[in-house]
Amino acid sequence: MRFSLRMTFLFALLAACCPATFASPASPPAALAMLDHVLLWGRSIDQVTSVMTARLGFQVVPGRNPTGVANRYIRMADGSYIELLGITRSDAAMDPGMLADQASLHGGAGARTFGLRTHALELRREQLAAGGFAPTDVFSASADDPDGDGPGAPPRWRLFAFQRDPLSSHLFFIDYAVLRATPAREADTQVARRHPNGAQAVTAFWLLSADAGADRDRLARMGFAGATPIRFPQLAARGYCIPVDGKRLLALQPD
């Protein structure tokens, strides 16, 4: 994958024939989280879909386009995924996270936001607030979410972000409800996770950092310790590899 300074972070994908060789130490309770997904903007939703399918060999499944921002998904066997985004009209209504992404990307293609999944959302929020990170309130999917189980059921997802970004990239924590199993959902899940290129998991998020050392220190304060120095001569970048539940965050800055 070519390193581009226009991309504010990159992601690494694990193919079926390339098992992970990275092992992380046991995480403390405060650090229990998993790599969940990356938001990847294209110049248009069709352009980014074409790159991911025709050029890179992923299976892309439909999303929705309720307010002028369309999304589609690349879902992996381990539950991680990539969310593709594209603006479809000039008056698109965007949430604060989307607006922050667009401001950072100057309306271009790239990725600025990633999410970590935790099944202890409130506890993680309390820990981070106690550490001075100013998390937002918890937001939930709406009761009439067309992809959820309907009113009266738990919201399909719940998340919190930060009033002030603690890292060079935008970070949020998210948790998901267990949806009712139906034959249609089971079939869709199985099909969506089979990729022509053999990919099975997102194993690392590569963050383009303004200050890799500062990002390492803040991640350690958040409970993600054990960083090791790393350098990629072919990318002219160096920084730190931070273990997260057997996978990796790589905070990299250009040489």
PDB file of C-alpha atoms in Angstrom:
ATOM      1  CA  MET A   1       0.000   0.000   0.000  1.00  0.00           C
ATOM      2  CA  ARG A   2       1.501   3.319  -1.039  1.00  0.00           C
ATOM      3  CA  PHE A   3       2.061   5.842   1.760  1.00  0.00           C
ATOM      4  CA  SER A   4       0.334   9.131   0.991  1.00  0.00           C
ATOM      5  CA  LEU A   5       0.514  12.263   3.097  1.00  0.00           C
ATOM      6  CA  ARG A   6      -3.025  13.052   1.956  1.00  0.00           C
ATOM      7  CA  MET A   7      -4.217   9.998   3.829  1.00  0.00           C
ATOM      8  CA  THR A   8      -4.305  10.748   7.531  1.00  0.00           C
ATOM      9  CA  PHE A   9      -4.194   7.118   8.431  1.00  0.00           C
ATOM     10  CA  LEU A  10      -3.948   3.802   6.647  1.00  0.00           C
ATOM     11  CA  PHE A  11      -5.178   0.361   7.564  1.00  0.00           C
ATOM     12  CA  ALA A  12      -3.539  -3.055   7.150  1.00  0.00           C
ATOM     13  CA  LEU A  13      -5.618  -6.061   6.086  1.00  0.00           C
ATOM     14  CA  LEU A  14      -4.811  -9.691   6.797  1.00  0.00           C
ATOM     15  CA  ALA A  15      -5.342 -12.167   3.940  1.00  0.00           C
ATOM     16  CA  ALA A  16      -6.156 -15.775   4.702  1.00  0.00           C
ATOM     17  CA  CYS A  17      -2.706 -16.894   3.558  1.00  0.00           C
ATOM     18  CA  CYS A  18      -0.869 -14.391   5.814  1.00  0.00           C
ATOM     19  CA  PRO A  19      -1.412 -15.270   9.506  1.00  0.00           C
ATOM     20  CA  ALA A  20      -0.622 -12.605  12.080  1.00  0.00           C
ATOM     21  CA  THR A  21       2.792 -12.923  13.713  1.00  0.00           C
ATOM     22  CA  PHE A  22       2.276 -10.227  16.347  1.00  0.00           C
ATOM     23  CA  ALA A  23       1.541 -11.282  19.905  1.00  0.00           C
ATOM     24  CA  SER A  24       0.557  -8.770  22.548  1.00  0.00           C
ATOM     25  CA  PRO A  25       1.020  -9.040  26.292  1.00  0.00           C
ATOM     26  CA  ALA A  26      -2.030  -9.525  28.464  1.00  0.00           C
ATOM     27  CA  SER A  27      -4.048  -6.320  28.552  1.00  0.00           C
ATOM     28  CA  PRO A  28      -4.998  -4.692  31.849  1.00  0.00           C
ATOM     29  CA  PRO A  29      -8.750  -4.425  32.518  1.00  0.00           C
ATOM     30  CA  ALA A  30      -8.731  -0.744  31.525  1.00  0.00           C
ATOM     31  CA  ALA A  31      -7.423  -1.610  28.069  1.00  0.00           C
ATOM     32  CA  LEU A  32      -9.998  -4.217  27.112  1.00  0.00           C
ATOM     33  CA  ALA A  33     -11.025  -3.210  23.612  1.00  0.00           C
ATOM     34  CA  MET A  34     -10.800  -4.490  20.050  1.00  0.00           C
ATOM     35  CA  LEU A  35     -10.091  -2.897  16.693  1.00  0.00           C
ATOM     36  CA  ASP A  36     -13.563  -2.399  15.262  1.00  0.00           C
ATOM     37  CA  HIS A  37     -13.693  -0.328  12.096  1.00  0.00           C
ATOM     38  CA  VAL A  38     -12.309   2.488   9.987  1.00  0.00           C
ATOM     39  CA  LEU A  39     -14.310   5.185   8.164  1.00  0.00           C
ATOM     40  CA  LEU A  40     -12.877   5.541   4.664  1.00  0.00           C
ATOM     41  CA  TRP A  41     -14.108   8.433   2.492  1.00  0.00           C
ATOM     42  CA  GLY A  42     -13.963   8.305  -1.285  1.00  0.00           C
ATOM     43  CA  ARG A  43     -14.223  11.135  -3.765  1.00  0.00           C
ATOM     44  CA  SER A  44     -17.613   9.522  -4.378  1.00  0.00           C
ATOM     45  CA  ILE A  45     -19.233   6.353  -3.059  1.00  0.00           C
ATOM     46  CA  ASP A  46     -18.888   4.709  -6.474  1.00  0.00           C
ATOM     47  CA  GLN A  47     -15.221   5.647  -6.769  1.00  0.00           C
ATOM     48  CA  VAL A  48     -14.202   4.179  -3.410  1.00  0.00           C
ATOM     49  CA  THR A  49     -16.339   1.082  -4.030  1.00  0.00           C
ATOM     50  CA  SER A  50     -14.652   0.541  -7.385  1.00  0.00           C
ATOM     51  CA  VAL A  51     -11.189   0.771  -5.828  1.00  0.00           C
ATOM     52  CA  MET A  52     -12.025  -1.703  -3.073  1.00  0.00           C
ATOM     53  CA  THR A  53     -13.742  -4.218  -5.375  1.00  0.00           C
ATOM     54  CA  ALA A  54     -12.173  -4.114  -8.838  1.00  0.00           C
ATOM     55  CA  ARG A  55      -8.635  -3.215  -7.721  1.00  0.00           C
ATOM     56  CA  LEU A  56      -8.311  -4.790  -4.282  1.00  0.00           C
ATOM     57  CA  GLY A  57     -10.740  -7.706  -4.473  1.00  0.00           C
ATOM     58  CA  PHE A  58     -13.062  -7.094  -1.545  1.00  0.00           C
ATOM     59  CA  GLN A  59     -16.735  -7.921  -1.266  1.00  0.00           C
ATOM     60  CA  VAL A  60     -18.613  -4.648  -0.664  1.00  0.00           C
ATOM     61  CA  VAL A  61     -22.161  -4.825   0.684  1.00  0.00           C
ATOM     62  CA  PRO A  62     -24.819  -2.087   0.485  1.00  0.00           C
ATOM     63  CA  GLY A  63     -25.491   0.446   3.196  1.00  0.00           C
ATOM     64  CA  ARG A  64     -27.874   3.409   3.162  1.00  0.00           C
ATOM     65  CA  ASN A  65     -28.071   7.034   2.052  1.00  0.00           C
ATOM     66  CA  PRO A  66     -30.527   8.809   4.362  1.00  0.00           C
ATOM     67  CA  THR A  67     -29.134  12.363   4.383  1.00  0.00           C
ATOM     68  CA  GLY A  68     -26.851  12.683   1.375  1.00  0.00           C
ATOM     69  CA  VAL A  69     -23.932  10.630   2.734  1.00  0.00           C
ATOM     70  CA  ALA A  70     -23.978   7.070   1.379  1.00  0.00           C
ATOM     71  CA  ASN A  71     -22.223   4.226   3.138  1.00  0.00           C
ATOM     72  CA  ARG A  72     -21.204   0.677   2.217  1.00  0.00           C
ATOM     73  CA  TYR A  73     -19.333  -2.003   4.121  1.00  0.00           C
ATOM     74  CA  ILE A  74     -16.435  -4.427   3.875  1.00  0.00           C
ATOM     75  CA  ARG A  75     -17.132  -6.924   6.660  1.00  0.00           C
ATOM     76  CA  MET A  76     -14.553  -9.391   7.968  1.00  0.00           C
ATOM     77  CA  ALA A  77     -14.900 -12.846   9.481  1.00  0.00           C
ATOM     78  CA  ASP A  78     -13.680 -11.637  12.896  1.00  0.00           C
ATOM     79  CA  GLY A  79     -16.324  -8.876  13.103  1.00  0.00           C
ATOM     80  CA  SER A  80     -14.015  -6.001  12.127  1.00  0.00           C
ATOM     81  CA  TYR A  81     -14.935  -3.955   9.085  1.00  0.00           C
ATOM     82  CA  ILE A  82     -14.302  -0.936   6.885  1.00  0.00           C
ATOM     83  CA  GLU A  83     -17.106   1.566   6.347  1.00  0.00           C
ATOM     84  CA  LEU A  84     -16.974   3.314   2.977  1.00  0.00           C
ATOM     85  CA  LEU A  85     -18.472   6.812   2.760  1.00  0.00           C
ATOM     86  CA  GLY A  86     -19.257   9.213  -0.054  1.00  0.00           C
ATOM     87  CA  ILE A  87     -21.197  12.465  -0.339  1.00  0.00           C
ATOM     88  CA  THR A  88     -24.045  12.205  -2.852  1.00  0.00           C
ATOM     89  CA  ARG A  89     -25.482  15.734  -2.859  1.00  0.00           C
ATOM     90  CA  SER A  90     -24.366  19.264  -2.103  1.00  0.00           C
ATOM     91  CA  ASP A  91     -26.793  19.761   0.797  1.00  0.00           C
ATOM     92  CA  ALA A  92     -25.823  16.571   2.637  1.00  0.00           C
ATOM     93  CA  ALA A  93     -26.625  16.629   6.357  1.00  0.00           C
ATOM     94  CA  MET A  94     -23.575  15.447   8.312  1.00  0.00           C
ATOM     95  CA  ASP A  95     -23.081  14.684  11.968  1.00  0.00           C
ATOM     96  CA  PRO A  96     -20.195  16.313  13.905  1.00  0.00           C
ATOM     97  CA  GLY A  97     -17.871  13.396  13.209  1.00  0.00           C
ATOM     98  CA  MET A  98     -18.457  13.592   9.475  1.00  0.00           C
ATOM     99  CA  LEU A  99     -17.924  17.341   9.499  1.00  0.00           C
ATOM    100  CA  ALA A 100     -14.643  16.889  11.381  1.00  0.00           C
ATOM    101  CA  ASP A 101     -13.519  14.292   8.836  1.00  0.00           C
ATOM    102  CA  GLN A 102     -14.341  16.545   5.912  1.00  0.00           C
ATOM    103  CA  ALA A 103     -12.528  19.466   7.504  1.00  0.00           C
ATOM    104  CA  SER A 104      -9.430  17.316   8.044  1.00  0.00           C
ATOM    105  CA  LEU A 105      -9.528  15.821   4.556  1.00  0.00           C
ATOM    106  CA  HIS A 106     -10.374  19.141   2.862  1.00  0.00           C
ATOM    107  CA  GLY A 107     -13.182  17.386   1.015  1.00  0.00           C
ATOM    108  CA  GLY A 108     -10.863  14.752  -0.450  1.00  0.00           C
ATOM    109  CA  ALA A 109     -10.547  11.001  -0.113  1.00  0.00           C
ATOM    110  CA  GLY A 110      -8.962   9.370   2.921  1.00  0.00           C
ATOM    111  CA  ALA A 111      -9.532   8.206   6.466  1.00  0.00           C
ATOM    112  CA  ARG A 112      -9.390  10.153   9.710  1.00  0.00           C
ATOM    113  CA  THR A 113     -11.646   8.218  12.093  1.00  0.00           C
ATOM    114  CA  PHE A 114     -11.461   4.771  13.670  1.00  0.00           C
ATOM    115  CA  GLY A 115     -13.429   2.951  16.330  1.00  0.00           C
ATOM    116  CA  LEU A 116     -12.534   0.535  19.122  1.00  0.00           C
ATOM    117  CA  ARG A 117     -15.143  -1.949  20.301  1.00  0.00           C
ATOM    118  CA  THR A 118     -15.758  -2.594  23.983  1.00  0.00           C
ATOM    119  CA  HIS A 119     -18.455  -4.546  25.785  1.00  0.00           C
ATOM    120  CA  ALA A 120     -17.989  -2.356  28.877  1.00  0.00           C
ATOM    121  CA  LEU A 121     -18.887   0.966  27.298  1.00  0.00           C
ATOM    122  CA  GLU A 122     -19.963   2.829  30.438  1.00  0.00           C
ATOM    123  CA  LEU A 123     -16.971   1.557  32.436  1.00  0.00           C
ATOM    124  CA  ARG A 124     -14.561   2.596  29.691  1.00  0.00           C
ATOM    125  CA  ARG A 125     -16.166   6.022  29.537  1.00  0.00           C
ATOM    126  CA  GLU A 126     -15.839   6.440  33.309  1.00  0.00           C
ATOM    127  CA  GLN A 127     -12.178   5.375  33.221  1.00  0.00           C
ATOM    128  CA  LEU A 128     -11.350   7.787  30.413  1.00  0.00           C
ATOM    129  CA  ALA A 129     -13.211  10.651  32.093  1.00  0.00           C
ATOM    130  CA  ALA A 130     -11.256   9.996  35.287  1.00  0.00           C
ATOM    131  CA  GLY A 131      -8.082  10.154  33.207  1.00  0.00           C
ATOM    132  CA  GLY A 132      -8.975  13.627  31.938  1.00  0.00           C
ATOM    133  CA  PHE A 133      -9.939  12.685  28.378  1.00  0.00           C
ATOM    134  CA  ALA A 134     -13.362  14.424  28.264  1.00  0.00           C
ATOM    135  CA  PRO A 135     -15.497  11.766  26.564  1.00  0.00           C
ATOM    136  CA  THR A 136     -18.870  12.777  25.158  1.00  0.00           C
ATOM    137  CA  ASP A 137     -22.182  11.389  26.333  1.00  0.00           C
ATOM    138  CA  VAL A 138     -23.141   7.966  24.984  1.00  0.00           C
ATOM    139  CA  PHE A 139     -25.058   8.117  21.695  1.00  0.00           C
ATOM    140  CA  SER A 140     -27.346   5.346  20.489  1.00  0.00           C
ATOM    141  CA  ALA A 141     -28.915   4.233  17.249  1.00  0.00           C
ATOM    142  CA  SER A 142     -32.479   5.477  16.888  1.00  0.00           C
ATOM    143  CA  ALA A 143     -35.434   3.325  17.897  1.00  0.00           C
ATOM    144  CA  ASP A 144     -36.586   3.176  14.271  1.00  0.00           C
ATOM    145  CA  ASP A 145     -33.153   2.177  12.935  1.00  0.00           C
ATOM    146  CA  PRO A 146     -34.050   0.152   9.811  1.00  0.00           C
ATOM    147  CA  ASP A 147     -31.182  -2.265  10.484  1.00  0.00           C
ATOM    148  CA  GLY A 148     -32.110  -2.866  14.119  1.00  0.00           C
ATOM    149  CA  ASP A 149     -34.792  -4.979  15.794  1.00  0.00           C
ATOM    150  CA  GLY A 150     -37.299  -2.134  16.107  1.00  0.00           C
ATOM    151  CA  PRO A 151     -38.796  -0.101  18.987  1.00  0.00           C
ATOM    152  CA  GLY A 152     -38.593  -1.843  22.344  1.00  0.00           C
ATOM    153  CA  ALA A 153     -35.395  -3.691  21.448  1.00  0.00           C
ATOM    154  CA  PRO A 154     -31.930  -2.562  22.562  1.00  0.00           C
ATOM    155  CA  PRO A 155     -30.362  -0.037  20.169  1.00  0.00           C
ATOM    156  CA  ARG A 156     -28.247  -1.684  17.465  1.00  0.00           C
ATOM    157  CA  TRP A 157     -25.169   0.316  18.523  1.00  0.00           C
ATOM    158  CA  ARG A 158     -24.052   2.691  21.268  1.00  0.00           C
ATOM    159  CA  LEU A 159     -20.906   4.831  21.240  1.00  0.00           C
ATOM    160  CA  PHE A 160     -19.041   7.755  22.717  1.00  0.00           C
ATOM    161  CA  ALA A 161     -16.370   9.978  21.219  1.00  0.00           C
ATOM    162  CA  PHE A 162     -14.360  12.846  22.740  1.00  0.00           C
ATOM    163  CA  GLN A 163     -14.987  16.539  23.138  1.00  0.00           C
ATOM    164  CA  ARG A 164     -11.288  17.050  22.350  1.00  0.00           C
ATOM    165  CA  ASP A 165      -9.553  14.484  20.174  1.00  0.00           C
ATOM    166  CA  PRO A 166      -6.900  12.735  22.295  1.00  0.00           C
ATOM    167  CA  LEU A 167      -4.979  11.510  19.216  1.00  0.00           C
ATOM    168  CA  SER A 168      -3.930  12.836  15.828  1.00  0.00           C
ATOM    169  CA  SER A 169      -6.893  10.883  14.398  1.00  0.00           C
ATOM    170  CA  HIS A 170     -10.507  10.891  15.569  1.00  0.00           C
ATOM    171  CA  LEU A 171     -11.290   8.037  17.966  1.00  0.00           C
ATOM    172  CA  PHE A 172     -14.532   6.623  19.349  1.00  0.00           C
ATOM    173  CA  PHE A 173     -15.563   3.577  21.404  1.00  0.00           C
ATOM    174  CA  ILE A 174     -18.556   1.511  20.332  1.00  0.00           C
ATOM    175  CA  ASP A 175     -20.613  -1.500  21.401  1.00  0.00           C
ATOM    176  CA  TYR A 176     -23.301  -3.468  19.563  1.00  0.00           C
ATOM    177  CA  ALA A 177     -26.474  -5.231  20.623  1.00  0.00           C
ATOM    178  CA  VAL A 178     -26.989  -8.884  19.740  1.00  0.00           C
ATOM    179  CA  LEU A 179     -29.665  -8.809  17.045  1.00  0.00           C
ATOM    180  CA  ARG A 180     -32.287 -11.474  16.554  1.00  0.00           C
ATOM    181  CA  ALA A 181     -31.036 -14.280  14.341  1.00  0.00           C
ATOM    182  CA  THR A 182     -33.053 -14.692  11.168  1.00  0.00           C
ATOM    183  CA  PRO A 183     -32.340 -16.824   8.089  1.00  0.00           C
ATOM    184  CA  ALA A 184     -31.930 -13.690   5.966  1.00  0.00           C
ATOM    185  CA  ARG A 185     -29.445 -12.128   8.400  1.00  0.00           C
ATOM    186  CA  GLU A 186     -27.451 -15.343   8.676  1.00  0.00           C
ATOM    187  CA  ALA A 187     -27.239 -15.682   4.899  1.00  0.00           C
ATOM    188  CA  ASP A 188     -26.256 -12.040   4.432  1.00  0.00           C
ATOM    189  CA  THR A 189     -23.566 -12.337   7.107  1.00  0.00           C
ATOM    190  CA  GLN A 190     -22.013 -15.403   5.528  1.00  0.00           C
ATOM    191  CA  VAL A 191     -21.949 -13.903   2.040  1.00  0.00           C
ATOM    192  CA  ALA A 192     -20.650 -10.508   3.187  1.00  0.00           C
ATOM    193  CA  ARG A 193     -17.603 -12.025   4.899  1.00  0.00           C
ATOM    194  CA  ARG A 194     -16.313 -13.989   1.907  1.00  0.00           C
ATOM    195  CA  HIS A 195     -13.798 -11.931  -0.053  1.00  0.00           C
ATOM    196  CA  PRO A 196     -12.309 -12.882  -3.438  1.00  0.00           C
ATOM    197  CA  ASN A 197      -8.871 -11.788  -2.164  1.00  0.00           C
ATOM    198  CA  GLY A 198      -9.091 -14.098   0.873  1.00  0.00           C
ATOM    199  CA  ALA A 199      -9.025 -11.348   3.528  1.00  0.00           C
ATOM    200  CA  GLN A 200     -10.393 -12.402   6.913  1.00  0.00           C
ATOM    201  CA  ALA A 201      -9.596  -9.599   9.372  1.00  0.00           C
ATOM    202  CA  VAL A 202      -8.465  -6.050   9.887  1.00  0.00           C
ATOM    203  CA  THR A 203      -5.313  -6.650  11.916  1.00  0.00           C
ATOM    204  CA  ALA A 204      -3.899  -3.138  12.259  1.00  0.00           C
ATOM    205  CA  PHE A 205      -4.827   0.509  11.970  1.00  0.00           C
ATOM    206  CA  TRP A 206      -2.001   2.695  10.652  1.00  0.00           C
ATOM    207  CA  LEU A 207      -2.365   6.222  12.008  1.00  0.00           C
ATOM    208  CA  LEU A 208      -0.544   9.077  10.312  1.00  0.00           C
ATOM    209  CA  SER A 209       0.533  11.036  13.363  1.00  0.00           C
ATOM    210  CA  ALA A 210       1.670  14.617  13.810  1.00  0.00           C
ATOM    211  CA  ASP A 211       3.599  13.439  16.885  1.00  0.00           C
ATOM    212  CA  ALA A 212       3.908   9.666  17.233  1.00  0.00           C
ATOM    213  CA  GLY A 213       5.474   9.970  20.680  1.00  0.00           C
ATOM    214  CA  ALA A 214       2.586  12.048  21.984  1.00  0.00           C
ATOM    215  CA  ASP A 215       0.042   9.602  20.551  1.00  0.00           C
ATOM    216  CA  ARG A 216       1.953   6.700  22.177  1.00  0.00           C
ATOM    217  CA  ASP A 217       1.883   8.458  25.553  1.00  0.00           C
ATOM    218  CA  ARG A 218      -1.834   9.261  25.348  1.00  0.00           C
ATOM    219  CA  LEU A 219      -2.666   5.703  24.331  1.00  0.00           C
ATOM    220  CA  ALA A 220      -0.670   4.455  27.315  1.00  0.00           C
ATOM    221  CA  ARG A 221      -2.706   6.740  29.593  1.00  0.00           C
ATOM    222  CA  MET A 222      -5.836   5.246  28.059  1.00  0.00           C
ATOM    223  CA  GLY A 223      -4.637   1.762  29.030  1.00  0.00           C
ATOM    224  CA  PHE A 224      -2.914   0.708  25.806  1.00  0.00           C
ATOM    225  CA  ALA A 225       0.673   0.214  26.968  1.00  0.00           C
ATOM    226  CA  GLY A 226       3.537  -1.909  25.653  1.00  0.00           C
ATOM    227  CA  ALA A 227       4.470   0.270  22.656  1.00  0.00           C
ATOM    228  CA  THR A 228       7.592  -0.686  20.712  1.00  0.00           C
ATOM    229  CA  PRO A 229       9.508   1.523  18.244  1.00  0.00           C
ATOM    230  CA  ILE A 230       8.956   0.708  14.597  1.00  0.00           C
ATOM    231  CA  ARG A 231      10.252   2.052  11.296  1.00  0.00           C
ATOM    232  CA  PHE A 232       9.225   1.508   7.666  1.00  0.00           C
ATOM    233  CA  PRO A 233      12.078   2.631   5.376  1.00  0.00           C
ATOM    234  CA  GLN A 234       9.938   1.976   2.303  1.00  0.00           C
ATOM    235  CA  LEU A 235       7.401   4.502   3.621  1.00  0.00           C
ATOM    236  CA  ALA A 236       9.981   6.928   5.042  1.00  0.00           C
ATOM    237  CA  ALA A 237       8.047   6.772   8.321  1.00  0.00           C
ATOM    238  CA  ARG A 238       8.742   5.790  11.904  1.00  0.00           C
ATOM    239  CA  GLY A 239       6.796   5.625  15.133  1.00  0.00           C
ATOM    240  CA  TYR A 240       5.367   3.066  17.546  1.00  0.00           C
ATOM    241  CA  CYS A 241       3.457  -0.202  17.444  1.00  0.00           C
ATOM    242  CA  ILE A 242       0.873  -0.430  20.235  1.00  0.00           C
ATOM    243  CA  PRO A 243      -0.762  -3.808  21.009  1.00  0.00           C
ATOM    244  CA  VAL A 244      -4.552  -3.896  21.208  1.00  0.00           C
ATOM    245  CA  ASP A 245      -6.084  -7.291  22.029  1.00  0.00           C
ATOM    246  CA  GLY A 246      -3.652  -9.227  19.833  1.00  0.00           C
ATOM    247  CA  LYS A 247      -3.811  -6.687  17.008  1.00  0.00           C
ATOM    248  CA  ARG A 248      -2.015  -3.377  16.507  1.00  0.00           C
ATOM    249  CA  LEU A 249      -2.252   0.367  16.356  1.00  0.00           C
ATOM    250  CA  LEU A 250       0.704   1.882  14.501  1.00  0.00           C
ATOM    251  CA  ALA A 251       1.292   5.566  15.178  1.00  0.00           C
ATOM    252  CA  LEU A 252       3.566   6.721  12.344  1.00  0.00           C
ATOM    253  CA  GLN A 253       5.042  10.068  11.386  1.00  0.00           C
ATOM    254  CA  PRO A 254       7.072  10.890   8.274  1.00  0.00           C
ATOM    255  CA  ASP A 255      10.857  10.867   8.645  1.00  0.00           C
TER     256      ASP A 255
END
